[in-house]
Coordinates of C-alpha atoms in Angstrom, one line a residue:
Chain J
X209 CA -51.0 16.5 -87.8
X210 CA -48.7 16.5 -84.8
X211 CA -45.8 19.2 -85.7
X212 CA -43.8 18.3 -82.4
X213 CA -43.2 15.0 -81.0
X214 CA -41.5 13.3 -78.1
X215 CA -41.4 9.8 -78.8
X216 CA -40.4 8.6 -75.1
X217 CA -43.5 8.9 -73.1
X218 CA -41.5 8.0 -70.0
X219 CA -38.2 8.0 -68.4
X220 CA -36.2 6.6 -65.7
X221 CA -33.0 7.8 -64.5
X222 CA -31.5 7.7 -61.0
X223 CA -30.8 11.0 -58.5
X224 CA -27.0 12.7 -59.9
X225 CA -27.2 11.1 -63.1
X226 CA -28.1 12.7 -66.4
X227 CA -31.8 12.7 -67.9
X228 CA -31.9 13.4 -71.6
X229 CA -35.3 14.2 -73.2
X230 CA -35.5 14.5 -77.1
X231 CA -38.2 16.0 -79.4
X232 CA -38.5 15.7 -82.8
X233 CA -40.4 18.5 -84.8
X234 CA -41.5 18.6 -88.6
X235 CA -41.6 22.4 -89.8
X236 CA -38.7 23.7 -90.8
X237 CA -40.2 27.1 -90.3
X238 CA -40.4 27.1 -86.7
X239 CA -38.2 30.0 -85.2
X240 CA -38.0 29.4 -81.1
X241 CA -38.3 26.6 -78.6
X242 CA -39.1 25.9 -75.3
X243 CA -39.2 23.1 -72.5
X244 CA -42.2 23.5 -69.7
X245 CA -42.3 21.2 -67.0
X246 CA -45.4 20.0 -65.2
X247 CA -45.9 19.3 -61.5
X248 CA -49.6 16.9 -61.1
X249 CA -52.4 19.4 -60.9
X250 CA -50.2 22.4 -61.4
X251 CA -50.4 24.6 -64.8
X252 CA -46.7 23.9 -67.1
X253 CA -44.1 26.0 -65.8
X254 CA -41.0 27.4 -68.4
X255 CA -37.9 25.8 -68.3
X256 CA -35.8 27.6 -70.8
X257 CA -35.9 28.0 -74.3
X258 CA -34.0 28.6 -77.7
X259 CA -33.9 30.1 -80.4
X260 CA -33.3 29.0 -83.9
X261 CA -30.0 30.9 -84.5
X262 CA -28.5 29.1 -81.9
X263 CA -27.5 25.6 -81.2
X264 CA -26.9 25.3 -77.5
X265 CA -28.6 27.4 -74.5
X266 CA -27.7 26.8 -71.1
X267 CA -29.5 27.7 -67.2
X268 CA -28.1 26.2 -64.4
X269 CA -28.3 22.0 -64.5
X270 CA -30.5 22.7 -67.9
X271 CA -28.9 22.8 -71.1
X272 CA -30.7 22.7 -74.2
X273 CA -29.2 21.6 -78.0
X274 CA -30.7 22.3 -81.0
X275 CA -29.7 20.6 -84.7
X276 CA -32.0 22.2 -87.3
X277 CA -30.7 19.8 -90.2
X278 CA -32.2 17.0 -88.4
X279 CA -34.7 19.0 -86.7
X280 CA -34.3 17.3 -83.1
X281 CA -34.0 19.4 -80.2
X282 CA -32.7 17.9 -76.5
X283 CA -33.0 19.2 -73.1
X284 CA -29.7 17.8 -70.7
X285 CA -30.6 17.7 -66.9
X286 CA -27.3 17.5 -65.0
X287 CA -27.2 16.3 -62.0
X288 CA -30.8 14.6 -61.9
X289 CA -32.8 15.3 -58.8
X290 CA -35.7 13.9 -57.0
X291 CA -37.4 17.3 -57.7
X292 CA -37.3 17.2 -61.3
X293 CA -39.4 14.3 -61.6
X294 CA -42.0 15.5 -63.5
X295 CA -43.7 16.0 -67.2
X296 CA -41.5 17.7 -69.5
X297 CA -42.8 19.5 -72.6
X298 CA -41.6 20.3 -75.8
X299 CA -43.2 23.2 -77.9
X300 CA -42.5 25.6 -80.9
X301 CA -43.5 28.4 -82.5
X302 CA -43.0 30.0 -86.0
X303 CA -41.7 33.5 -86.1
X304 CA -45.1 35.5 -86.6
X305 CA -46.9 33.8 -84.0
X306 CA -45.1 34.3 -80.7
X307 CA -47.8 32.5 -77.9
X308 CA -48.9 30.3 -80.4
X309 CA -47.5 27.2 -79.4
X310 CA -47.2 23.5 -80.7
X311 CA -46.6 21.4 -77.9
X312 CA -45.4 17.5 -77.9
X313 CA -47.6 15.0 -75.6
X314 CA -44.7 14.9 -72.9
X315 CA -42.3 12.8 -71.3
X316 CA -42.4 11.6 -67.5
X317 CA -39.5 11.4 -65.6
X318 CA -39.1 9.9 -62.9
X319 CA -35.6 10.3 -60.7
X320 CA -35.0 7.6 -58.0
X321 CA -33.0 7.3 -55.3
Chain T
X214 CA -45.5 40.3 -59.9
X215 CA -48.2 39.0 -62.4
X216 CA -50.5 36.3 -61.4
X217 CA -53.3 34.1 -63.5
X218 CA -56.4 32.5 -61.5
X219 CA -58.2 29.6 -63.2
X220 CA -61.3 28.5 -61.8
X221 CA -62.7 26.1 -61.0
X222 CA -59.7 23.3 -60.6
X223 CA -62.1 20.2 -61.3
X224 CA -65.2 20.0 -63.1
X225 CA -68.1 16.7 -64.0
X226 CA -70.7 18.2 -66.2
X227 CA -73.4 16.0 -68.4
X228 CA -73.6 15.9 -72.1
X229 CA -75.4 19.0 -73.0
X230 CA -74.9 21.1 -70.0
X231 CA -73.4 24.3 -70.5
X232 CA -70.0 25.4 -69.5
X233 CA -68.0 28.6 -68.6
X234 CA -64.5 28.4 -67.2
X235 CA -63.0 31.5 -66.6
X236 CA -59.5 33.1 -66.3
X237 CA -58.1 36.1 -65.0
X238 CA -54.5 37.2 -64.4
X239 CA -53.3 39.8 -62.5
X240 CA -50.0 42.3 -62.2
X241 CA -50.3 43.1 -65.6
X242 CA -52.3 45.2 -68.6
X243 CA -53.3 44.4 -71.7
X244 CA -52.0 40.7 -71.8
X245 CA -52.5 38.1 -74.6
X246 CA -54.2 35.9 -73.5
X247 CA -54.9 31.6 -74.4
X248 CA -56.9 28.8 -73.8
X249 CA -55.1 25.5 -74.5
X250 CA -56.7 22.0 -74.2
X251 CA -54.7 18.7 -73.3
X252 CA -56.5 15.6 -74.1
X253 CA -55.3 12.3 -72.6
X254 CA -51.9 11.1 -73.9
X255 CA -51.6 14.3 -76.3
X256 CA -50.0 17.4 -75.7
X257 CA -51.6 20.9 -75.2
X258 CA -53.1 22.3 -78.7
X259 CA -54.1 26.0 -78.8
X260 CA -57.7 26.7 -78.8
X261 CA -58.2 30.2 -78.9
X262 CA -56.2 33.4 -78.1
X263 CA -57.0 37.0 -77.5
X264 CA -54.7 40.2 -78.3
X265 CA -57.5 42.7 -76.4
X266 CA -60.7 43.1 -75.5
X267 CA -63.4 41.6 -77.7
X268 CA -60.7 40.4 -79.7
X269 CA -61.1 36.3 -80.2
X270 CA -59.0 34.7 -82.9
X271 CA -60.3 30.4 -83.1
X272 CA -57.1 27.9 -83.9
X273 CA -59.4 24.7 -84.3
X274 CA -62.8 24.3 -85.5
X275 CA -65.1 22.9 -82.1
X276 CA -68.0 23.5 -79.9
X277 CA -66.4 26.0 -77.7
X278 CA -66.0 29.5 -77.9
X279 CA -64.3 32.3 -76.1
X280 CA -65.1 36.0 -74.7
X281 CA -62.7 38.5 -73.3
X282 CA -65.2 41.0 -71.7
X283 CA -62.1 43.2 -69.3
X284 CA -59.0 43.0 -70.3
X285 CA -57.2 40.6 -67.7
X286 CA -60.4 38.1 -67.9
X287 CA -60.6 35.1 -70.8
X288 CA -63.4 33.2 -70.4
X289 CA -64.2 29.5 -72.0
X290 CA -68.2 28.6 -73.0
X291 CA -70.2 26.1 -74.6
X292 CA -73.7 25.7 -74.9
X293 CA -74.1 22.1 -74.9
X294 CA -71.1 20.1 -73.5
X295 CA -69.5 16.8 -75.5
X296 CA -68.2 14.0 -74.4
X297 CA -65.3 15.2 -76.8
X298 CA -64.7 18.1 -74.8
X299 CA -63.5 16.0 -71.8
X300 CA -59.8 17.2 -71.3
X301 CA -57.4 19.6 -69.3
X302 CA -58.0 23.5 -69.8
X303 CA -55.2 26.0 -69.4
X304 CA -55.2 29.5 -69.5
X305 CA -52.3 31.1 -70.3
X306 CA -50.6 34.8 -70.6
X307 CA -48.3 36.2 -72.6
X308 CA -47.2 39.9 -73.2
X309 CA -46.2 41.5 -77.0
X310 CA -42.4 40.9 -76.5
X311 CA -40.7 37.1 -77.3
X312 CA -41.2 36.1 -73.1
X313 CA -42.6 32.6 -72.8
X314 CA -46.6 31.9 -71.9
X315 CA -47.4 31.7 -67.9
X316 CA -50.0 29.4 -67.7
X317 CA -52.8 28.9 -64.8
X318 CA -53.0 25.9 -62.7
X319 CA -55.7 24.3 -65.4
X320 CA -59.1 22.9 -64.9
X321 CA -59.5 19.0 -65.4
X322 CA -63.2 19.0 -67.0
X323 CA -64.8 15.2 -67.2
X324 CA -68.1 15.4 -69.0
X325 CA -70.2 12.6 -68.5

């Protein structure tokens, strides 16, 4: 039972323009979230994160929203770059079990040119 | 600054081979510490975490198991290897306080 889900496995956007990745979770309960992106043969690396009391959390060309009453959470990437190409991750956790993680499967974005 | 070292990167075992992947991170004491597994198309899913030393809690039922003999080394095992158990392994840290998990590079087991 998949508590986390990104329903776009891929996405296309070109270099300056802005990349919007979405994620969809089904527990109500969960407390914090977080965005990791992966680089090919690399480990995930954190992106930035929010918690549940907040609705908006912002780091440099990353901006995350969060709406609990729909549970969907977004991650903004403004200006897109041809670094940021890449898998990005979606994951939660529930209050009592910081590290415990549910991750979606990913999204792959590519930035072009 | 705090490092984690996974080892090795790739790995082709046969069904029913054994298997120990290890783990250790650096720059820091008495970590928690987690092995997550991505399967193709799927995201990472929580295997086992560790809080100290001999300490092992198991997320999902399988037919691998975990050890933490020091406390800055995790260590993954099976006795007899799956085709099932073919995925991406990642080790990851965390400390006590609401930081986010640093995870290792990852080890991309095939077993054949």
């Amino acid at each position: 039972d998949q508590q986390v889900k990104q329903n776009s496995p891929s996405l296309s956007v070109q270099e300056g323009r802005i990349s919007i990745l979405n994620c969809d979770y089904t527990n109500s309960m969960f407390d914090y979230f977080l965005w990791y992106k992966k680089y090919p043969a690399e480990g995930p690396t954190f992106l930035i994160s929010i918690s549940s009391i907040k609705d908006k959390n912002e780091d440099g060309r990353f901006t995350v929203f969060l709406n609990k009453s729909a549970k969907h959470l977004s991650l903004h990437i403004v200006p897109s770059q041809p670094g940021d190409s890449a898998v990005y991750f979606c994951a939660a956790s529930l209050a009592d079990s910081w590290g415990k993680l549910q991750f979606g499967a990913g999204t792959q974005v590519v930035v072009t040119p | 600054s705090q490092t984690i070292h996974q080892w090795p990167a790739t790995l082709v075992q046969p069904v029913g081979s054994p298997l120990s992947l290890e783990c250790t991170v650096e720059g820091t004491s008495n970590p928690n510490l987690y092995w997550y597994r991505q399967a193709a198309g799927r995201g990472l899913q929580l295997l086992f975490y560790s809080v100290g030393i001999g300490q092992i809690s198991s997320e999902v039922p399988q037919n691998l198991s975990a050890s933490r003999p020091q406390d800055r080394q995790f260590i993954l095992s099976s006795k007899k290897l799956l085709l099932s158990d073919s995925g991406f392994y990642l080790c990851a840290w965390g400390d006590s306080t609401n930081s986010p998990l640093h995870f290792g590079n990852g080890t991309r087991l095939t077993v054949t």
